[in-house]
Coordinates of C-alpha atoms and ligand atoms in Angstrom, one line a residue:
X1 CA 88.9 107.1 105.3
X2 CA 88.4 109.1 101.9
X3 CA 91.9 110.9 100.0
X4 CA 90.3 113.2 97.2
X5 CA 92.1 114.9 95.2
X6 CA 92.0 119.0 94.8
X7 CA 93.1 121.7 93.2
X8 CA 92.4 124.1 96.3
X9 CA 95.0 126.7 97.3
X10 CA 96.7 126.0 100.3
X11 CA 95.4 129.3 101.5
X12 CA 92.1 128.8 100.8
X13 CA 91.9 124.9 102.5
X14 CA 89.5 124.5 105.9
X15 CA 89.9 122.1 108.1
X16 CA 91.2 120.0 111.3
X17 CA 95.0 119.6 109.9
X18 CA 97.2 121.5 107.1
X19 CA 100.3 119.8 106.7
X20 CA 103.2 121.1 104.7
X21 CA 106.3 119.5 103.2
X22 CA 109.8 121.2 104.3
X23 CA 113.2 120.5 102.8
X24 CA 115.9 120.0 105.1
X25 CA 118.2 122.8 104.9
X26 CA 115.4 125.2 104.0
X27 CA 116.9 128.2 105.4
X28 CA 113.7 130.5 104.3
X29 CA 110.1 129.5 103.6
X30 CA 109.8 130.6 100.3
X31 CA 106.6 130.3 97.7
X32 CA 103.3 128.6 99.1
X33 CA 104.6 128.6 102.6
X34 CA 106.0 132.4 102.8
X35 CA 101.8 132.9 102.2
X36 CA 100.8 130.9 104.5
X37 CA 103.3 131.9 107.5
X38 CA 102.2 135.4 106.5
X39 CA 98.7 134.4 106.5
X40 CA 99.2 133.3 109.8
X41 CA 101.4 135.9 111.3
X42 CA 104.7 134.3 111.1
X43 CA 103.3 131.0 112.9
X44 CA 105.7 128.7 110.7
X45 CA 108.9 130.7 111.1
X46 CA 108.3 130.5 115.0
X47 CA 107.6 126.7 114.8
X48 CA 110.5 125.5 112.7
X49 CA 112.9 127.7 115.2
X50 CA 111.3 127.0 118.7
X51 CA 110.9 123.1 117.7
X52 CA 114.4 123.6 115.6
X53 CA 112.8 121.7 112.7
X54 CA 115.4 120.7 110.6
X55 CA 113.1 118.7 107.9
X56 CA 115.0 115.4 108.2
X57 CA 112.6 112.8 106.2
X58 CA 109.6 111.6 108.6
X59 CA 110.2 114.2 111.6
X60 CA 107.2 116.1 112.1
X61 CA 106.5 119.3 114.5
X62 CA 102.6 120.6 114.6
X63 CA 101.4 123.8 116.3
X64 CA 97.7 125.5 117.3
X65 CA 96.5 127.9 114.9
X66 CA 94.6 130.5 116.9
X67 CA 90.6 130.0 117.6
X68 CA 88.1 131.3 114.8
X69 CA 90.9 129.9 112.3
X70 CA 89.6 127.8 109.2
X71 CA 92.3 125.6 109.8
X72 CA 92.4 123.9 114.0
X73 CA 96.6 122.6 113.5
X74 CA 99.5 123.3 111.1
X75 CA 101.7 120.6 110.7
X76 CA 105.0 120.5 109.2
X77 CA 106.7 117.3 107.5
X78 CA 110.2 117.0 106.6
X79 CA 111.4 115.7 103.2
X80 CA 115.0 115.5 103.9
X81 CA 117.3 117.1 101.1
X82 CA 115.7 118.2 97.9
X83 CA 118.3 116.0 95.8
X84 CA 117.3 112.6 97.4
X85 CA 113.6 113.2 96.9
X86 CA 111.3 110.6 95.6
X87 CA 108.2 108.5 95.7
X88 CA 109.3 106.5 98.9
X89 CA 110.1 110.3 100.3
X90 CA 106.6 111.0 99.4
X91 CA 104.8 107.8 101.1
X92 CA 107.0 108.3 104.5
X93 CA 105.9 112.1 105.0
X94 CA 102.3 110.8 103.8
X95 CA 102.8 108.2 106.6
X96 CA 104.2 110.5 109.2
X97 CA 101.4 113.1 108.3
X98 CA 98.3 110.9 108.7
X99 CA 100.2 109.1 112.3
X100 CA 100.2 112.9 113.9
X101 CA 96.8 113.8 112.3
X102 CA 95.6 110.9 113.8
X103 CA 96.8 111.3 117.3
X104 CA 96.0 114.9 116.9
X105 CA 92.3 113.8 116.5
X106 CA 92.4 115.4 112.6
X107 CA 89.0 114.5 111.3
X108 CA 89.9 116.3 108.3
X109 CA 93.5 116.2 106.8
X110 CA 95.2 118.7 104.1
X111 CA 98.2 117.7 102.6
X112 CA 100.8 119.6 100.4
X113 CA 103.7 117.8 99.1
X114 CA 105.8 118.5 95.9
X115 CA 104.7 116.5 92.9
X116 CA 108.4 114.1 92.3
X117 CA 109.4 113.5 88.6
X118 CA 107.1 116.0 87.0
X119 CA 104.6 113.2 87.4
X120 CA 101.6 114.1 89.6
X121 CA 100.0 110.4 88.8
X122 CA 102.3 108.2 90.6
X123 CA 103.7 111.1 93.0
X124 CA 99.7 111.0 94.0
X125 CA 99.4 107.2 94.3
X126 CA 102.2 107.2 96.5
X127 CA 101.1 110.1 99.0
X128 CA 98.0 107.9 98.9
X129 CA 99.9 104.5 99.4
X130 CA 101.9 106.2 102.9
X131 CA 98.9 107.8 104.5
X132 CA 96.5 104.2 104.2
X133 CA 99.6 102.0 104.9
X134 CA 100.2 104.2 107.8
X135 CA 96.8 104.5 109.1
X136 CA 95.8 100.4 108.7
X137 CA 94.3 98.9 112.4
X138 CA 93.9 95.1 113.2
X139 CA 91.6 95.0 116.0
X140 CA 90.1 92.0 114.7
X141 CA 91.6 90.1 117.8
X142 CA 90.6 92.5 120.5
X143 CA 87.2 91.8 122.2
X144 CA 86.1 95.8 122.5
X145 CA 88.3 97.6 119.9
X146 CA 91.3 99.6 121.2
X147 CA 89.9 103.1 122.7
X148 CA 87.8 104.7 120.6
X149 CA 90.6 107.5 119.3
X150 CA 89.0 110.0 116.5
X151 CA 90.1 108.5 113.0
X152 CA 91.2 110.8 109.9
X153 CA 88.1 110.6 107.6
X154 CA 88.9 112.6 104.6
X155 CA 92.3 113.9 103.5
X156 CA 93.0 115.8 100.7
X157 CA 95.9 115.8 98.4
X158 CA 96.5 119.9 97.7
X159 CA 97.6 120.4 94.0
X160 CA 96.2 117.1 92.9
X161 CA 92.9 117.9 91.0
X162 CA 92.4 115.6 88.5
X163 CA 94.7 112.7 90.3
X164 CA 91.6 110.9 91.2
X165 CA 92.5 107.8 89.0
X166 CA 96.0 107.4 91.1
X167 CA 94.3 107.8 94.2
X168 CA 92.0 104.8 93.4
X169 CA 95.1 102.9 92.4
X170 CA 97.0 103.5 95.6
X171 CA 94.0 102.4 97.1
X172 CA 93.4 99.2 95.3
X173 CA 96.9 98.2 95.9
X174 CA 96.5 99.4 99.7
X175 CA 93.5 96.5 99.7
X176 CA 95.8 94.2 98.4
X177 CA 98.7 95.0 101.1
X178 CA 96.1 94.7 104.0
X179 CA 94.8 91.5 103.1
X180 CA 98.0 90.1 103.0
X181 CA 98.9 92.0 106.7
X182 CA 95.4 90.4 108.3
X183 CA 96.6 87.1 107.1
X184 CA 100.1 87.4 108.2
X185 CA 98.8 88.6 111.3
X186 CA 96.1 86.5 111.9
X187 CA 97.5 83.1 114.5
X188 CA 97.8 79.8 113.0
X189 CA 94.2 78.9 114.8
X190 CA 93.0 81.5 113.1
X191 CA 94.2 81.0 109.1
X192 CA 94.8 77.5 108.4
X193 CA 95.2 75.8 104.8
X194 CA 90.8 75.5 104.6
X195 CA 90.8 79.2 105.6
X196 CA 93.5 80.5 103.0
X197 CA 91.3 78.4 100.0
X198 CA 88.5 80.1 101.5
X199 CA 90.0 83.5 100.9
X200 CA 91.4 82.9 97.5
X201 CA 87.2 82.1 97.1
X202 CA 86.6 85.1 98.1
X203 CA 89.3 86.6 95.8
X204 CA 88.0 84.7 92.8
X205 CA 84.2 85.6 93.7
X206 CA 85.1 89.4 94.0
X207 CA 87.1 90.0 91.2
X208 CA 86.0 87.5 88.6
X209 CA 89.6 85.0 88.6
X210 CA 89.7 81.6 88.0
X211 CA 90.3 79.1 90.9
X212 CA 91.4 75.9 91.0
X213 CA 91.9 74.1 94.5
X214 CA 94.0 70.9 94.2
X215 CA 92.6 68.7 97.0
X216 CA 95.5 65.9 99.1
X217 CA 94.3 63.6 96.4
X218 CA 94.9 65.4 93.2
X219 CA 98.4 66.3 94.3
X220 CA 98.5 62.7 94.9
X221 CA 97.9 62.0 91.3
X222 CA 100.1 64.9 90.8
X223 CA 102.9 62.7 92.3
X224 CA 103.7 65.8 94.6
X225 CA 105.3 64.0 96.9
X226 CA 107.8 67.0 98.6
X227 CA 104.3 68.9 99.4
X228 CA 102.6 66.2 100.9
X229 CA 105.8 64.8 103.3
X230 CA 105.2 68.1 104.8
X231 CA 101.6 68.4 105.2
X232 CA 101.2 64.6 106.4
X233 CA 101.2 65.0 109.9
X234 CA 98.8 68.1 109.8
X235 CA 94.9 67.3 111.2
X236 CA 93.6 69.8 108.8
X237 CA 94.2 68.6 104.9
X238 CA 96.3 70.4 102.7
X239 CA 95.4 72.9 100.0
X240 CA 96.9 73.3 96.4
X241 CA 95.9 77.3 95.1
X242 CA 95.9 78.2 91.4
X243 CA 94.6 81.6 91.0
X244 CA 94.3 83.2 87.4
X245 CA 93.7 86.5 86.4
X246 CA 93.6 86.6 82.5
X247 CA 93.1 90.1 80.3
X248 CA 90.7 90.6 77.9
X249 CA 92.3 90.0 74.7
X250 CA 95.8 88.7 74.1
X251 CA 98.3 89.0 76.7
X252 CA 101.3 90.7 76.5
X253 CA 103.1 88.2 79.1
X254 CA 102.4 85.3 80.8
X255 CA 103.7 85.4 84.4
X256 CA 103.4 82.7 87.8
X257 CA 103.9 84.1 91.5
X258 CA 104.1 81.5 94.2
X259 CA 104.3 82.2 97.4
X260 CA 105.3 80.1 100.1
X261 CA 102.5 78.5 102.6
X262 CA 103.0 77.3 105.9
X263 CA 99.8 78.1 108.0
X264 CA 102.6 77.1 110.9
X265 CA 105.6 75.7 111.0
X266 CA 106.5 73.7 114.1
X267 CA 109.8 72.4 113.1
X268 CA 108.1 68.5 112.4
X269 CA 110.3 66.3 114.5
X270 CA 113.4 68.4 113.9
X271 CA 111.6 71.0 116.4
X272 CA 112.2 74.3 117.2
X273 CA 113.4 74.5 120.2
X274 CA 113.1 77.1 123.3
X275 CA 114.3 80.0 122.2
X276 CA 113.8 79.7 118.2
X277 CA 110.9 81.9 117.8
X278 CA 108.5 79.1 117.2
X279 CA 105.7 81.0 118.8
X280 CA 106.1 83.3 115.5
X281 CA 106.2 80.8 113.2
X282 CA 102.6 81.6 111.8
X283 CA 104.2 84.1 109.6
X284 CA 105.6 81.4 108.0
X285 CA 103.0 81.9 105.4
X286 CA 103.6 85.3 104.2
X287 CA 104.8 84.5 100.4
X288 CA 101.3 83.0 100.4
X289 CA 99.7 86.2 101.9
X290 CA 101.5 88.1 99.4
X291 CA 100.9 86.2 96.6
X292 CA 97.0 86.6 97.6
X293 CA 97.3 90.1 98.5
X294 CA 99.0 90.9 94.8
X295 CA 96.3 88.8 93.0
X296 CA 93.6 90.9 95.1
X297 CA 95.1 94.0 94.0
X298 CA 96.0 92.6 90.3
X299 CA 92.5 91.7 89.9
X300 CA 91.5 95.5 89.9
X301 CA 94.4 96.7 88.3
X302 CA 93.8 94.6 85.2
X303 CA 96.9 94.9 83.3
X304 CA 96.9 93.1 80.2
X305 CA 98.9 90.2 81.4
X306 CA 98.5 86.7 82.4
X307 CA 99.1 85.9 86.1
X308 CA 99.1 82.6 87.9
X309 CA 98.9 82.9 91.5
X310 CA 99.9 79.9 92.9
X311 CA 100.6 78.1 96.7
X312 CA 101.1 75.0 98.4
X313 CA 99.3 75.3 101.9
X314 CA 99.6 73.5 104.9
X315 CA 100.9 73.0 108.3
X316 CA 104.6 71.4 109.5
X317 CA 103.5 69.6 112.2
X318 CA 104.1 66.3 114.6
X319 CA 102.1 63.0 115.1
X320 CA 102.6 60.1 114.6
X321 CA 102.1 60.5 111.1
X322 CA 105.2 62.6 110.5
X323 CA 107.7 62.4 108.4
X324 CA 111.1 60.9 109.9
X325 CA 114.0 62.7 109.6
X326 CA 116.1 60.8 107.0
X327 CA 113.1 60.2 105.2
X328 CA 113.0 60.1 101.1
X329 CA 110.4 61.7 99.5
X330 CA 109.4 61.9 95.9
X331 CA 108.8 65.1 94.1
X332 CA 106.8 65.9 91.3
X333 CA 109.3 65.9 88.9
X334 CA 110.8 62.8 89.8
X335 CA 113.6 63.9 91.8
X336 CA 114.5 62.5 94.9
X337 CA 115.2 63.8 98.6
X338 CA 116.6 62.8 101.3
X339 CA 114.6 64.9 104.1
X340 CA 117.8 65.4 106.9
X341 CA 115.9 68.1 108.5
X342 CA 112.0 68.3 108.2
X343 CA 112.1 72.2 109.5
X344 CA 113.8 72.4 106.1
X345 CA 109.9 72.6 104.7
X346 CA 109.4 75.1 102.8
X347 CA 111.6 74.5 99.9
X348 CA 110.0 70.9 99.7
X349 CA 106.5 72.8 99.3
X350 CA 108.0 74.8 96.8
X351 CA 109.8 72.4 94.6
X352 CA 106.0 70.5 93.9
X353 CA 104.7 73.8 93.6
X354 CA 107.3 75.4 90.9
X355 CA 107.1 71.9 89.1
X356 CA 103.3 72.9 88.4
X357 CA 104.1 76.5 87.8
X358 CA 106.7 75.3 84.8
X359 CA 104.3 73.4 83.2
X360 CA 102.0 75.9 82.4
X361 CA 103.9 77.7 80.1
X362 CA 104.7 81.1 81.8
X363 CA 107.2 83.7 80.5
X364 CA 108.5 83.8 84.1
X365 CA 108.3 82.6 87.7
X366 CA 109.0 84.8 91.0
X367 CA 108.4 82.7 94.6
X368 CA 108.4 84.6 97.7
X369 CA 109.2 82.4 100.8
X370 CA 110.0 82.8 104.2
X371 CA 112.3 80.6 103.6
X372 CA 115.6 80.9 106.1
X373 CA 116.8 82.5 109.3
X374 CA 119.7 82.6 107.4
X375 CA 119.0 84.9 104.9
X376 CA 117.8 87.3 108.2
X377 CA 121.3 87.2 109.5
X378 CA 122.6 88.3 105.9
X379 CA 120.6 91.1 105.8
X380 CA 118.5 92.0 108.5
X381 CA 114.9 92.8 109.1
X382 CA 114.5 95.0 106.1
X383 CA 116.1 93.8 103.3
X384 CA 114.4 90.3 101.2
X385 CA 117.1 88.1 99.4
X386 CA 116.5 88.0 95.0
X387 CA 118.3 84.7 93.9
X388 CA 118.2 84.1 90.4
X389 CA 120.5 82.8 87.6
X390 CA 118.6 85.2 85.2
X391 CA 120.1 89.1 85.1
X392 CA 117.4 90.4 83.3
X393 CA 114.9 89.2 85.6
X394 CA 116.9 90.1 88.7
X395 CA 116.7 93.7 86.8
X396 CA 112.7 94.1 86.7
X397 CA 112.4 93.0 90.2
X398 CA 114.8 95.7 91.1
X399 CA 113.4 98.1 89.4
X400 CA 109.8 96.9 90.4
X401 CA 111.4 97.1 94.4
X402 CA 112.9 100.1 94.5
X403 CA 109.6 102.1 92.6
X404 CA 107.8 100.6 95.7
X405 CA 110.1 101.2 98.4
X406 CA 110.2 97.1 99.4
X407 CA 114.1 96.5 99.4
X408 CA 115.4 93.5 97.9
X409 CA 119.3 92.6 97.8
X410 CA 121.0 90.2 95.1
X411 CA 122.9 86.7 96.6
X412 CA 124.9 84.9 94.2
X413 CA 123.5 81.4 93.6
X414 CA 126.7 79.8 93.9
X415 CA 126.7 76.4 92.3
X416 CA 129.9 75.2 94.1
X417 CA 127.8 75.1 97.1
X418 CA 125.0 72.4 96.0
X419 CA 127.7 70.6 96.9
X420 CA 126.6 70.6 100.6
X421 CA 123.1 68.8 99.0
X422 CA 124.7 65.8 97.9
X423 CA 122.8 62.6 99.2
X424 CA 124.6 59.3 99.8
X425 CA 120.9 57.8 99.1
X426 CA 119.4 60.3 96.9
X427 CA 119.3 62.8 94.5
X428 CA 119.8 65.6 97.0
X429 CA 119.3 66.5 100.7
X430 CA 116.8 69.4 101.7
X431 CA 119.5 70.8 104.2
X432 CA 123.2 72.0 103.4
X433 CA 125.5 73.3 106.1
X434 CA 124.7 76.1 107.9
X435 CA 127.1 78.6 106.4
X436 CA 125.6 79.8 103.4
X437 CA 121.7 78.6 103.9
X438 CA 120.0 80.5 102.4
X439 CA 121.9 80.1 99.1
X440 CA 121.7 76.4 99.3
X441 CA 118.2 76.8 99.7
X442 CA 117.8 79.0 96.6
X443 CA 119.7 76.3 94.8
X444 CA 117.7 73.5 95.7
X445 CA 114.4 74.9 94.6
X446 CA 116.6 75.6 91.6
X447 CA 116.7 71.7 90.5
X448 CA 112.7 71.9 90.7
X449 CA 112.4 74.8 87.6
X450 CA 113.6 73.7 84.3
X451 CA 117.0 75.8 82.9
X452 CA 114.9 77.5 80.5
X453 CA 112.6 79.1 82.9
X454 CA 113.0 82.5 84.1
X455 CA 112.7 82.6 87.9
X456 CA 113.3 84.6 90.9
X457 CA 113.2 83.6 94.3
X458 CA 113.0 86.0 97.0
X459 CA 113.6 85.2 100.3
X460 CA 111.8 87.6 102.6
X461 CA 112.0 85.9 106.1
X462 CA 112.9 89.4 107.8
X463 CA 110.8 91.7 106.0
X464 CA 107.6 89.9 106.2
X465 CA 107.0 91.2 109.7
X466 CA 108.1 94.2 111.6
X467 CA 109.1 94.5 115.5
X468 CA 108.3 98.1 115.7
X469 CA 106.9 100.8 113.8
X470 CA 108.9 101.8 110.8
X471 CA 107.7 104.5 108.3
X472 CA 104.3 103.5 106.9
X473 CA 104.4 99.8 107.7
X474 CA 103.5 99.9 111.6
X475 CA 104.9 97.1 114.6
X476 CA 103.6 93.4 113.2
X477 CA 102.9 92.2 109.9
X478 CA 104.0 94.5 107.0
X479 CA 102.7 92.7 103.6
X480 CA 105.7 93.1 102.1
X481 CA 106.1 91.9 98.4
X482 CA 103.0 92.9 97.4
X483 CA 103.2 96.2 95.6
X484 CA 106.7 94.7 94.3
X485 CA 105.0 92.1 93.2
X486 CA 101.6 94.6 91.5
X487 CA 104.8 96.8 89.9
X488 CA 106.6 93.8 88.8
X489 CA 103.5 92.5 86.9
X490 CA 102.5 96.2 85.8
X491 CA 106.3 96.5 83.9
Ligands
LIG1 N1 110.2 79.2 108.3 C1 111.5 78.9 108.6 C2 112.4 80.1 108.3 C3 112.2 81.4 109.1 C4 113.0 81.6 110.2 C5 111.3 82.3 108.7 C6 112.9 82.8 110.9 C7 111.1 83.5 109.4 C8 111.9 83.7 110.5 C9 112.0 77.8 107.8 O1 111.1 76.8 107.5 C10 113.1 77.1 108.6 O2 112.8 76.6 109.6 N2 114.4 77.2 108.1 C11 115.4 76.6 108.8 C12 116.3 75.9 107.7 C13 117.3 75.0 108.3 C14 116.7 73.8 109.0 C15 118.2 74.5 107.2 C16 116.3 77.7 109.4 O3 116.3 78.8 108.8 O4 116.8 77.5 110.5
LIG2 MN1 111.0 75.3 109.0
LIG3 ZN1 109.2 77.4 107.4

């Protein structure tokens, strides 16, 4: 599927689909749309009041246009009220659009929608962003793909001539979002820690980074001990990713993004149980998948900054290799831990793994983990958790979330409550109470960054996967962090 960008009137356009943005509370079509309802005999005033379209953001009605028309369908988008517009009202319409125009069989798609901010760049990107989030299909699993329904093939963005740099933007960072999806998506059989290096290969091949893949025994020498407790009852060896992208010329920052990477995570011998959901538990590797998916899309972008992509992959498994609980491992940093719960995994893949982002000098570290349930029943399927001590880092991310519609909410990092951590034995435990988890878990990967060290941690155990459709991210894996992520870096 093709967006172009065009400066063609919206009276003049032929095609399969002519969608319209309509304000809520749009008594009268005024402008544009009084033109085209004349044009078309007073098609749109009949639609809005037999449908009673009321333009609520994302609702949608669509009507025939008589035969020997240039146009087949007229569709009309709502944009909710004209005060609360924005980019994200921009990339939900976009995605509503191109979900109709697709079941509509819409070869060819026009769109009109207001250009937001005076700024007809990024109000371009992000039409762009909603109609290829919204159209994205995995039928990678199927044996014969899902019935062959007509796909949208070219849609053009009306009263965007000249946008054609945005466009190619939006879709750069759209590659970077589905990458991330297909590896969210894919089943633990199907993406494993040999897989993931493979695809940062493929990553590094494409787009000219660097790569560096620590094998078991250079984290060994590494002394990353909390990494390797977790992957050591795993059949398939563990991998270490470092990813660079570096500018030409000097950089204006030097940032690290780690995501969390566990290809599966069966509990170890603290199992999940019937009932927990470990049948889903090979999204368990989505900070990894959006760490990947943002250096995919960085790599094009080319900002001129420094970014270290970084992730400690491997399984959580059982054998008789596995860790005990009660078990005390050793991190790189020299820290002990008391392992009281080996489902508590991801932090201890993380605390090697920010150890090693630390050292190499970065202005600034973000991890994205799926790290708790807890931090799901603080705030639901949509929202990811920010923890950090620093306020003007918790700032850019904001900023950076809210530009691309990914919502992130700030927890305190309540120091009282490492309290729960202490160890009889050693340094700390890995598992706190369960009031409060996902804060104890922030502060525990806490102890594994030095003080001086901006960082973020952003727990996106809800967001990273969606039960049903919801605006442009359909039902299943939604890639989330990743244009946070390509924003944050671009700021
Ligand atoms: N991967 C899970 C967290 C998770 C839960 C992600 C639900 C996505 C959806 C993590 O490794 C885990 O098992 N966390 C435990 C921590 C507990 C043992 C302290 C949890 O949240 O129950
Ligand atoms: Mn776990
Ligand atoms: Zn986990």
């Amino acid at each position: 599927m093709e967006v172009r960008a065009t400066n063609t009137p919206l009276l003049e356009w032929a095609g399969d689909g002519l969608a319209v943005g309509l304000f809520e509370e749009a008594t009268e079509l005024t402008g544009d749309l009084a033109s085209l309802d004349e044009k078309f005999a007073g098609l749109l005033k009949e639609l809005i009041s037999e449908e009673e379209f009321k333009g609520k953001l994302g609702s949608t009605t669509i009507t025939r246009v008589g035969a020997g028309s240039s146009v087949r369908k007229i569709i009309l988008v709502g944009l909710g009220k004209p005060d609360s517009l924005k980019y994200e009202t921009l990339r939900r319409a976009a995605a509503a659009v191109a979900r109709l125009a697709k079941k509509q069989k819409c070869k060819t798609l026009g769109i009109s929608l207001p250009i937001v901010n005076n700024d007809p760049a990024t109000s371009a990107q992000a039409i762009t962003e909603g109609v290829q989030l919204a159209l994205y299909q995995d039928n990678r699993f199927k044996s014969e793909p899902e019935e062959k329904t007509s796909q949208v093939e070219t849609v053009d963005l009306l009263g965007y001539g000249g946008q054609e740099a945005a466009i190619e933007r939006a879709n750069q960072i759209a590659s970077g979002v589905f990458l991330a999806r297909q590896l969210v998506a894919a089943p633990a059989n199907a993406v494993t820690p040999i897989t993931m290096a493979e695809t940062a290969q493929t990553i590094a091949n494409d787009h000219g980074l660097q790569l560096q893949i620590l094998e078991q025994e250079d984290c060994e020498k590494l002394g990353m001990g909390a990494f390797l407790g977790v992957a050591q009852a795993s059949e398939i060896p563990p991998k270490f990713i470092h990813l660079t992208y570096k500018p030409e010329g000097t950089p204006r920052r030097k940032l690290a993004i780690i995501g969390k990477g566990l290809t599966f995570d069966s509990g170890g011998l603290n199992i999940k149980g019937a009932g927990s959901g470990i049948e889903t538990m090979k999204i368990d590797m989505g900070g990894a998948a959006a760490t990947l998916g943002a250096a995919k899309a960085i790599a094009q972008l080319k900002p001129d900054v420094e970014v270290h992509f970084i992730s400690a992959v491997t399984e959580n498994m059982i054998s008789g290799r596995a860790m005990h609980p009660g078990d005390i491992l050793t991190a790189s940093n020299g820290k002990t831990i008391e392992v009281n719960n080996t489902d508590a995994e991801g932090r201890l893949t993380l605390a090697d793994a920010l150890v090693y982002a630390d050292k190499l000098g970065v202005d600034a570290i973000v991890d994205l983990a799926t790290l708790t349930g807890a931090c799901v029943i603080a705030l639901g399927d949509d929202i990811a958790g920010l923890f950090t001590p620093d306020d003007n880092l918790a700032k850019q991310l904001e900023e950076a979330s809210t530009a691309a519609g990914e919502k992130l909410w700030r927890m305190p990092m309540e120091e009282k409550y490492f309290e729960g951590l202490k160890s009889g034995i050693a340094d700390m435990k890995n598992t706190g109470p369960r009031p409060g988890g996902s804060i104890t878990a922030a502060l525990f990967l806490k102890q594994f960054v030095k003080e001086t060290a901006a960082w973020a941690h952003l727990d996106i155990a809800g967001p990273v996967w969606a039960d049903k459709e919801n605006g442009y991210n359909g039902s299943g894996a939604t890639g989330f962090g990743v244009r946070t992520l390509v924003n944050w870096v671009l700021s």
